[in-house]
């Protein structure tokens, strides 16, 4: 059976996505969520088909993403300095100190511009 051009393109996109996801997994591009006290590690999802959204929706998304990066940097700045979030009992210390993403050698280090995560 002869495949149509659209079918070939669709197959190629699926194959590329699978290859990219394998590479992301191999390089540790993962994230985790805590649900019901359990940590769940997941591959960062990749889709080669861009999503087109309206400007208003993008503006709202941009505000939320900027807020998230600001919060993440505040968290990392605290974890690698005063550790108030642990001392105040907000996050149990075992969640931090047993995390594969925690690097004790970063304690007391402030990256350029105070930016831990871009």
mmCIF file of N, CA, C and O in Angstrom, residues 25-106:
data_model
loop_
_atom_site.group_PDB
_atom_site.id
_atom_site.type_symbol
_atom_site.label_atom_id
_atom_site.label_comp_id
_atom_site.label_asym_id
_atom_site.label_seq_id
_atom_site.Cartn_x
_atom_site.Cartn_y
_atom_site.Cartn_z
ATOM 1 N N UNK A 25 15.115 11.639 28.031
ATOM 2 C CA UNK A 25 15.214 10.688 29.138
ATOM 3 C C UNK A 25 16.668 10.370 29.452
ATOM 4 O O UNK A 25 17.077 10.353 30.615
ATOM 5 N N UNK A 26 17.457 10.135 28.414
ATOM 6 C CA UNK A 26 18.877 9.815 28.590
ATOM 7 C C UNK A 26 19.626 10.962 29.275
ATOM 8 O O UNK A 26 20.543 10.738 30.044
ATOM 9 N N UNK A 27 19.196 12.196 29.013
ATOM 10 C CA UNK A 27 19.847 13.370 29.598
ATOM 11 C C UNK A 27 19.201 13.826 30.904
ATOM 12 O O UNK A 27 19.553 14.876 31.433
ATOM 13 N N UNK A 28 18.240 13.067 31.396
ATOM 14 C CA UNK A 28 17.644 13.385 32.695
ATOM 15 C C UNK A 28 16.709 14.570 32.691
ATOM 16 O O UNK A 28 16.529 15.221 33.720
ATOM 17 N N UNK A 29 16.097 14.867 31.554
ATOM 18 C CA UNK A 29 15.145 15.980 31.486
ATOM 19 C C UNK A 29 13.819 15.459 32.014
ATOM 20 O O UNK A 29 12.967 14.983 31.281
ATOM 21 N N UNK A 30 13.696 15.537 33.318
ATOM 22 C CA UNK A 30 12.543 14.973 34.015
ATOM 23 C C UNK A 30 12.045 15.973 35.045
ATOM 24 O O UNK A 30 12.715 16.935 35.364
ATOM 25 N N UNK A 31 10.877 15.718 35.552
ATOM 26 C CA UNK A 31 10.348 16.520 36.647
ATOM 27 C C UNK A 31 9.573 15.588 37.561
ATOM 28 O O UNK A 31 9.258 14.461 37.190
ATOM 29 N N UNK A 32 9.324 16.047 38.738
ATOM 30 C CA UNK A 32 8.604 15.213 39.682
ATOM 31 C C UNK A 32 7.482 15.972 40.338
ATOM 32 O O UNK A 32 7.506 17.193 40.436
ATOM 33 N N UNK A 33 6.487 15.237 40.752
ATOM 34 C CA UNK A 33 5.385 15.817 41.503
ATOM 35 C C UNK A 33 5.148 14.958 42.736
ATOM 36 O O UNK A 33 5.421 13.758 42.740
ATOM 37 N N UNK A 34 4.685 15.600 43.783
ATOM 38 C CA UNK A 34 4.295 14.893 44.992
ATOM 39 C C UNK A 34 2.785 14.792 44.990
ATOM 40 O O UNK A 34 2.078 15.775 44.795
ATOM 41 N N UNK A 35 2.290 13.591 45.164
ATOM 42 C CA UNK A 35 0.858 13.358 45.221
ATOM 43 C C UNK A 35 0.598 12.380 46.352
ATOM 44 O O UNK A 35 1.178 11.294 46.375
ATOM 45 N N UNK A 36 -0.221 12.802 47.287
ATOM 46 C CA UNK A 36 -0.551 11.972 48.449
ATOM 47 C C UNK A 36 0.700 11.512 49.194
ATOM 48 O O UNK A 36 0.801 10.371 49.618
ATOM 49 N N UNK A 37 1.689 12.419 49.288
ATOM 50 C CA UNK A 37 2.906 12.129 50.029
ATOM 51 C C UNK A 37 3.904 11.257 49.283
ATOM 52 O O UNK A 37 4.931 10.904 49.835
ATOM 53 N N UNK A 38 3.601 10.900 48.050
ATOM 54 C CA UNK A 38 4.495 10.065 47.249
ATOM 55 C C UNK A 38 5.090 10.887 46.114
ATOM 56 O O UNK A 38 4.393 11.689 45.486
ATOM 57 N N UNK A 39 6.362 10.663 45.841
ATOM 58 C CA UNK A 39 7.047 11.359 44.753
ATOM 59 C C UNK A 39 6.901 10.547 43.475
ATOM 60 O O UNK A 39 7.125 9.337 43.464
ATOM 61 N N UNK A 40 6.502 11.215 42.406
ATOM 62 C CA UNK A 40 6.346 10.564 41.104
ATOM 63 C C UNK A 40 7.243 11.279 40.100
ATOM 64 O O UNK A 40 7.069 12.459 39.829
ATOM 65 N N UNK A 41 8.200 10.546 39.550
ATOM 66 C CA UNK A 41 9.143 11.076 38.574
ATOM 67 C C UNK A 41 8.561 10.868 37.179
ATOM 68 O O UNK A 41 8.052 9.791 36.871
ATOM 69 N N UNK A 42 8.623 11.922 36.347
ATOM 70 C CA UNK A 42 8.060 11.822 35.009
ATOM 71 C C UNK A 42 9.000 12.439 33.985
ATOM 72 O O UNK A 42 9.721 13.388 34.280
ATOM 73 N N UNK A 43 8.948 11.910 32.790
ATOM 74 C CA UNK A 43 9.674 12.483 31.679
ATOM 75 C C UNK A 43 9.012 13.794 31.292
ATOM 76 O O UNK A 43 7.783 13.886 31.249
ATOM 77 N N UNK A 44 9.820 14.812 31.036
ATOM 78 C CA UNK A 44 9.277 16.084 30.592
ATOM 79 C C UNK A 44 8.672 15.858 29.211
ATOM 80 O O UNK A 44 9.352 15.424 28.296
ATOM 81 N N UNK A 45 7.383 16.128 29.044
ATOM 82 C CA UNK A 45 6.745 15.815 27.766
ATOM 83 C C UNK A 45 7.218 16.726 26.632
ATOM 84 O O UNK A 45 7.435 17.913 26.829
ATOM 85 N N UNK A 46 7.381 16.147 25.463
ATOM 86 C CA UNK A 46 7.781 16.905 24.286
ATOM 87 C C UNK A 46 6.813 16.578 23.154
ATOM 88 O O UNK A 46 6.486 15.418 22.913
ATOM 89 N N UNK A 47 6.363 17.600 22.482
ATOM 90 C CA UNK A 47 5.492 17.423 21.326
ATOM 91 C C UNK A 47 6.042 18.287 20.200
ATOM 92 O O UNK A 47 6.182 19.500 20.368
ATOM 93 N N UNK A 48 6.373 17.704 19.050
ATOM 94 C CA UNK A 48 6.973 18.481 17.968
ATOM 95 C C UNK A 48 5.990 19.412 17.251
ATOM 96 O O UNK A 48 6.399 20.247 16.458
ATOM 97 N N UNK A 49 4.708 19.270 17.549
ATOM 98 C CA UNK A 49 3.712 20.124 16.903
ATOM 99 C C UNK A 49 3.453 21.330 17.805
ATOM 100 O O UNK A 49 2.952 21.183 18.915
ATOM 101 N N UNK A 50 3.825 22.526 17.343
ATOM 102 C CA UNK A 50 3.616 23.711 18.189
ATOM 103 C C UNK A 50 2.127 24.012 18.369
ATOM 104 O O UNK A 50 1.316 23.754 17.479
ATOM 105 N N UNK A 51 1.805 24.515 19.528
ATOM 106 C CA UNK A 51 0.429 24.913 19.819
ATOM 107 C C UNK A 51 0.300 26.403 19.557
ATOM 108 O O UNK A 51 1.083 27.204 20.076
ATOM 109 N N UNK A 52 -0.656 26.768 18.768
ATOM 110 C CA UNK A 52 -0.881 28.174 18.464
ATOM 111 C C UNK A 52 -1.975 28.679 19.401
ATOM 112 O O UNK A 52 -3.065 28.109 19.468
ATOM 113 N N UNK A 53 -1.636 29.728 20.152
ATOM 114 C CA UNK A 53 -2.607 30.303 21.082
ATOM 115 C C UNK A 53 -2.730 31.800 20.803
ATOM 116 O O UNK A 53 -1.827 32.418 20.246
ATOM 117 N N UNK A 54 -3.849 32.353 21.219
ATOM 118 C CA UNK A 54 -4.097 33.773 20.995
ATOM 119 C C UNK A 54 -3.228 34.617 21.917
ATOM 120 O O UNK A 54 -2.788 34.173 22.979
ATOM 121 N N UNK A 55 -3.005 35.852 21.517
ATOM 122 C CA UNK A 55 -2.141 36.775 22.245
ATOM 123 C C UNK A 55 -2.586 36.950 23.697
ATOM 124 O O UNK A 55 -1.759 36.948 24.606
ATOM 125 N N UNK A 56 -3.875 37.091 23.922
ATOM 126 C CA UNK A 56 -4.390 37.288 25.288
ATOM 127 C C UNK A 56 -4.051 36.083 26.170
ATOM 128 O O UNK A 56 -3.624 36.232 27.310
ATOM 129 N N UNK A 57 -4.213 34.883 25.630
ATOM 130 C CA UNK A 57 -3.900 33.675 26.383
ATOM 131 C C UNK A 57 -2.393 33.585 26.646
ATOM 132 O O UNK A 57 -1.953 33.197 27.724
ATOM 133 N N UNK A 58 -1.579 33.973 25.638
ATOM 134 C CA UNK A 58 -0.129 33.963 25.813
ATOM 135 C C UNK A 58 0.287 34.934 26.907
ATOM 136 O O UNK A 58 1.144 34.618 27.728
ATOM 137 N N UNK A 59 -0.311 36.135 26.927
ATOM 138 C CA UNK A 59 0.022 37.121 27.947
ATOM 139 C C UNK A 59 -0.249 36.581 29.347
ATOM 140 O O UNK A 59 0.548 36.767 30.267
ATOM 141 N N UNK A 60 -1.378 35.890 29.501
ATOM 142 C CA UNK A 60 -1.721 35.299 30.799
ATOM 143 C C UNK A 60 -0.746 34.189 31.162
ATOM 144 O O UNK A 60 -0.269 34.092 32.296
ATOM 145 N N UNK A 61 -0.423 33.363 30.185
ATOM 146 C CA UNK A 61 0.535 32.288 30.398
ATOM 147 C C UNK A 61 1.909 32.841 30.768
ATOM 148 O O UNK A 61 2.572 32.349 31.682
ATOM 149 N N UNK A 62 2.325 33.894 30.076
ATOM 150 C CA UNK A 62 3.630 34.512 30.342
ATOM 151 C C UNK A 62 3.707 35.031 31.779
ATOM 152 O O UNK A 62 4.715 34.835 32.463
ATOM 153 N N UNK A 63 2.642 35.668 32.251
ATOM 154 C CA UNK A 63 2.625 36.167 33.638
ATOM 155 C C UNK A 63 2.777 35.015 34.634
ATOM 156 O O UNK A 63 3.528 35.108 35.601
ATOM 157 N N UNK A 64 2.056 33.934 34.390
ATOM 158 C CA UNK A 64 2.133 32.778 35.285
ATOM 159 C C UNK A 64 3.503 32.126 35.273
ATOM 160 O O UNK A 64 4.032 31.740 36.318
ATOM 161 N N UNK A 65 4.099 32.010 34.090
ATOM 162 C CA UNK A 65 5.435 31.406 33.992
ATOM 163 C C UNK A 65 6.490 32.278 34.666
ATOM 164 O O UNK A 65 7.375 31.767 35.353
ATOM 165 N N UNK A 66 6.384 33.596 34.482
ATOM 166 C CA UNK A 66 7.330 34.512 35.142
ATOM 167 C C UNK A 66 7.190 34.406 36.663
ATOM 168 O O UNK A 66 8.189 34.390 37.390
ATOM 169 N N UNK A 67 5.954 34.312 37.144
ATOM 170 C CA UNK A 67 5.709 34.163 38.584
ATOM 171 C C UNK A 67 6.298 32.843 39.087
ATOM 172 O O UNK A 67 6.919 32.790 40.154
ATOM 173 N N UNK A 68 6.152 31.794 38.313
ATOM 174 C CA UNK A 68 6.673 30.480 38.704
ATOM 175 C C UNK A 68 8.196 30.490 38.800
ATOM 176 O O UNK A 68 8.774 29.944 39.744
ATOM 177 N N UNK A 69 8.876 31.109 37.836
ATOM 178 C CA UNK A 69 10.337 31.183 37.864
ATOM 179 C C UNK A 69 10.803 32.020 39.057
ATOM 180 O O UNK A 69 11.773 31.677 39.725
ATOM 181 N N UNK A 70 10.083 33.098 39.339
ATOM 182 C CA UNK A 70 10.425 33.945 40.492
ATOM 183 C C UNK A 70 10.295 33.133 41.794
ATOM 184 O O UNK A 70 11.172 33.184 42.662
ATOM 185 N N UNK A 71 9.216 32.371 41.910
ATOM 186 C CA UNK A 71 8.998 31.550 43.108
ATOM 187 C C UNK A 71 10.064 30.455 43.215
ATOM 188 O O UNK A 71 10.587 30.188 44.304
ATOM 189 N N UNK A 72 10.404 29.826 42.097
ATOM 190 C CA UNK A 72 11.421 28.781 42.095
ATOM 191 C C UNK A 72 12.775 29.334 42.525
ATOM 192 O O UNK A 72 13.482 28.719 43.334
ATOM 193 N N UNK A 73 13.130 30.509 42.030
ATOM 194 C CA UNK A 73 14.397 31.120 42.428
ATOM 195 C C UNK A 73 14.394 31.500 43.906
ATOM 196 O O UNK A 73 15.408 31.334 44.591
ATOM 197 N N UNK A 74 13.271 31.986 44.408
ATOM 198 C CA UNK A 74 13.181 32.313 45.841
ATOM 199 C C UNK A 74 13.353 31.044 46.680
ATOM 200 O O UNK A 74 14.046 31.054 47.702
ATOM 201 N N UNK A 75 12.743 29.960 46.237
ATOM 202 C CA UNK A 75 12.868 28.674 46.939
ATOM 203 C C UNK A 75 14.324 28.204 46.941
ATOM 204 O O UNK A 75 14.868 27.851 47.989
ATOM 205 N N UNK A 76 14.954 28.205 45.776
ATOM 206 C CA UNK A 76 16.345 27.741 45.691
ATOM 207 C C UNK A 76 17.301 28.646 46.471
ATOM 208 O O UNK A 76 18.231 28.161 47.116
ATOM 209 N N UNK A 77 17.065 29.950 46.426
ATOM 210 C CA UNK A 77 17.895 30.890 47.193
ATOM 211 C C UNK A 77 17.806 30.552 48.681
ATOM 212 O O UNK A 77 18.802 30.534 49.390
ATOM 213 N N UNK A 78 16.591 30.243 49.162
ATOM 214 C CA UNK A 78 16.411 29.898 50.571
ATOM 215 C C UNK A 78 17.025 28.544 50.896
ATOM 216 O O UNK A 78 17.718 28.394 51.909
ATOM 217 N N UNK A 79 16.800 27.545 50.044
ATOM 218 C CA UNK A 79 17.322 26.194 50.293
ATOM 219 C C UNK A 79 18.845 26.202 50.396
ATOM 220 O O UNK A 79 19.431 25.486 51.202
ATOM 221 N N UNK A 80 19.493 27.035 49.584
ATOM 222 C CA UNK A 80 20.954 27.061 49.584
ATOM 223 C C UNK A 80 21.534 28.176 50.457
ATOM 224 O O UNK A 80 22.725 28.453 50.392
ATOM 225 N N UNK A 81 20.666 28.783 51.296
ATOM 226 C CA UNK A 81 21.187 29.789 52.232
ATOM 227 C C UNK A 81 20.556 29.589 53.614
ATOM 228 O O UNK A 81 20.983 28.706 54.349
ATOM 229 N N UNK A 82 19.545 30.361 53.946
ATOM 230 C CA UNK A 82 18.975 30.358 55.301
ATOM 231 C C UNK A 82 18.175 29.107 55.670
ATOM 232 O O UNK A 82 18.017 28.793 56.833
ATOM 233 N N UNK A 83 17.593 28.453 54.676
ATOM 234 C CA UNK A 83 16.776 27.255 54.887
ATOM 235 C C UNK A 83 15.570 27.518 55.799
ATOM 236 O O UNK A 83 15.145 26.664 56.562
ATOM 237 N N UNK A 84 15.011 28.725 55.681
ATOM 238 C CA UNK A 84 13.843 29.066 56.500
ATOM 239 C C UNK A 84 12.654 28.159 56.211
ATOM 240 O O UNK A 84 11.889 27.825 57.104
ATOM 241 N N UNK A 85 12.513 27.755 54.937
ATOM 242 C CA UNK A 85 11.387 26.905 54.559
ATOM 243 C C UNK A 85 11.430 25.561 55.287
ATOM 244 O O UNK A 85 10.397 24.964 55.583
ATOM 245 N N UNK A 86 12.638 25.100 55.621
ATOM 246 C CA UNK A 86 12.801 23.868 56.390
ATOM 247 C C UNK A 86 12.617 24.163 57.874
ATOM 248 O O UNK A 86 11.849 23.478 58.564
ATOM 249 N N UNK A 87 13.289 25.194 58.369
ATOM 250 C CA UNK A 87 13.223 25.533 59.803
ATOM 251 C C UNK A 87 11.812 25.884 60.248
ATOM 252 O O UNK A 87 11.445 25.617 61.388
ATOM 253 N N UNK A 88 11.022 26.467 59.336
ATOM 254 C CA UNK A 88 9.638 26.831 59.668
ATOM 255 C C UNK A 88 8.681 25.657 59.498
ATOM 256 O O UNK A 88 7.482 25.795 59.715
ATOM 257 N N UNK A 89 9.186 24.513 59.091
ATOM 258 C CA UNK A 89 8.370 23.310 58.969
ATOM 259 C C UNK A 89 7.467 23.276 57.741
ATOM 260 O O UNK A 89 6.531 22.482 57.688
ATOM 261 N N UNK A 90 7.754 24.102 56.751
ATOM 262 C CA UNK A 90 6.911 24.141 55.552
ATOM 263 C C UNK A 90 7.213 22.943 54.652
ATOM 264 O O UNK A 90 6.307 22.318 54.105
ATOM 265 N N UNK A 91 8.491 22.630 54.507
ATOM 266 C CA UNK A 91 8.907 21.463 53.725
ATOM 267 C C UNK A 91 9.786 20.596 54.621
ATOM 268 O O UNK A 91 10.751 21.089 55.212
ATOM 269 N N UNK A 92 9.465 19.312 54.740
ATOM 270 C CA UNK A 92 10.298 18.427 55.557
ATOM 271 C C UNK A 92 11.717 18.338 54.999
ATOM 272 O O UNK A 92 11.908 18.223 53.787
ATOM 273 N N UNK A 93 12.702 18.402 55.882
ATOM 274 C CA UNK A 93 14.091 18.412 55.428
ATOM 275 C C UNK A 93 14.461 17.163 54.626
ATOM 276 O O UNK A 93 15.276 17.238 53.710
ATOM 277 N N UNK A 94 13.834 16.019 54.909
ATOM 278 C CA UNK A 94 14.185 14.817 54.149
ATOM 279 C C UNK A 94 13.803 14.944 52.673
ATOM 280 O O UNK A 94 14.428 14.343 51.810
ATOM 281 N N UNK A 95 12.773 15.748 52.357
ATOM 282 C CA UNK A 95 12.416 15.974 50.951
ATOM 283 C C UNK A 95 13.538 16.699 50.226
ATOM 284 O O UNK A 95 13.777 16.456 49.050
ATOM 285 N N UNK A 96 14.206 17.592 50.945
ATOM 286 C CA UNK A 96 15.286 18.362 50.327
ATOM 287 C C UNK A 96 16.565 17.548 50.288
ATOM 288 O O UNK A 96 17.159 17.335 49.227
ATOM 289 N N UNK A 97 16.998 17.077 51.441
ATOM 290 C CA UNK A 97 18.312 16.458 51.560
ATOM 291 C C UNK A 97 18.433 15.100 50.876
ATOM 292 O O UNK A 97 19.537 14.656 50.586
ATOM 293 N N UNK A 98 17.318 14.428 50.614
ATOM 294 C CA UNK A 98 17.383 13.140 49.914
ATOM 295 C C UNK A 98 17.069 13.283 48.428
ATOM 296 O O UNK A 98 17.117 12.299 47.694
ATOM 297 N N UNK A 99 16.773 14.494 47.984
ATOM 298 C CA UNK A 99 16.471 14.720 46.576
ATOM 299 C C UNK A 99 17.734 14.605 45.730
ATOM 300 O O UNK A 99 18.783 15.144 46.070
ATOM 301 N N UNK A 100 17.608 13.911 44.579
ATOM 302 C CA UNK A 100 18.740 13.787 43.659
ATOM 303 C C UNK A 100 19.130 15.151 43.090
ATOM 304 O O UNK A 100 20.258 15.340 42.653
ATOM 305 N N UNK A 101 18.215 16.106 43.135
ATOM 306 C CA UNK A 101 18.486 17.439 42.603
ATOM 307 C C UNK A 101 19.105 18.398 43.598
ATOM 308 O O UNK A 101 19.400 19.544 43.254
ATOM 309 N N UNK A 102 19.292 17.955 44.830
ATOM 310 C CA UNK A 102 19.897 18.817 45.858
ATOM 311 C C UNK A 102 21.406 18.635 45.841
ATOM 312 O O UNK A 102 21.913 17.510 45.928
ATOM 313 N N UNK A 103 22.123 19.735 45.729
ATOM 314 C CA UNK A 103 23.588 19.697 45.697
ATOM 315 C C UNK A 103 24.144 20.468 46.893
ATOM 316 O O UNK A 103 24.183 21.695 46.877
ATOM 317 N N UNK A 104 24.572 19.771 47.954
ATOM 318 C CA UNK A 104 25.067 20.441 49.151
ATOM 319 C C UNK A 104 26.243 21.373 48.870
ATOM 320 O O UNK A 104 26.428 22.368 49.570
ATOM 321 N N UNK A 105 27.022 21.090 47.834
ATOM 322 C CA UNK A 105 28.161 21.947 47.516
ATOM 323 C C UNK A 105 27.726 23.338 47.034
ATOM 324 O O UNK A 105 28.546 24.244 46.953
ATOM 325 N N UNK A 106 26.435 23.526 46.765
ATOM 326 C CA UNK A 106 25.927 24.834 46.341
ATOM 327 C C UNK A 106 25.549 25.702 47.556
ATOM 328 O O UNK A 106 25.350 26.903 47.427
#
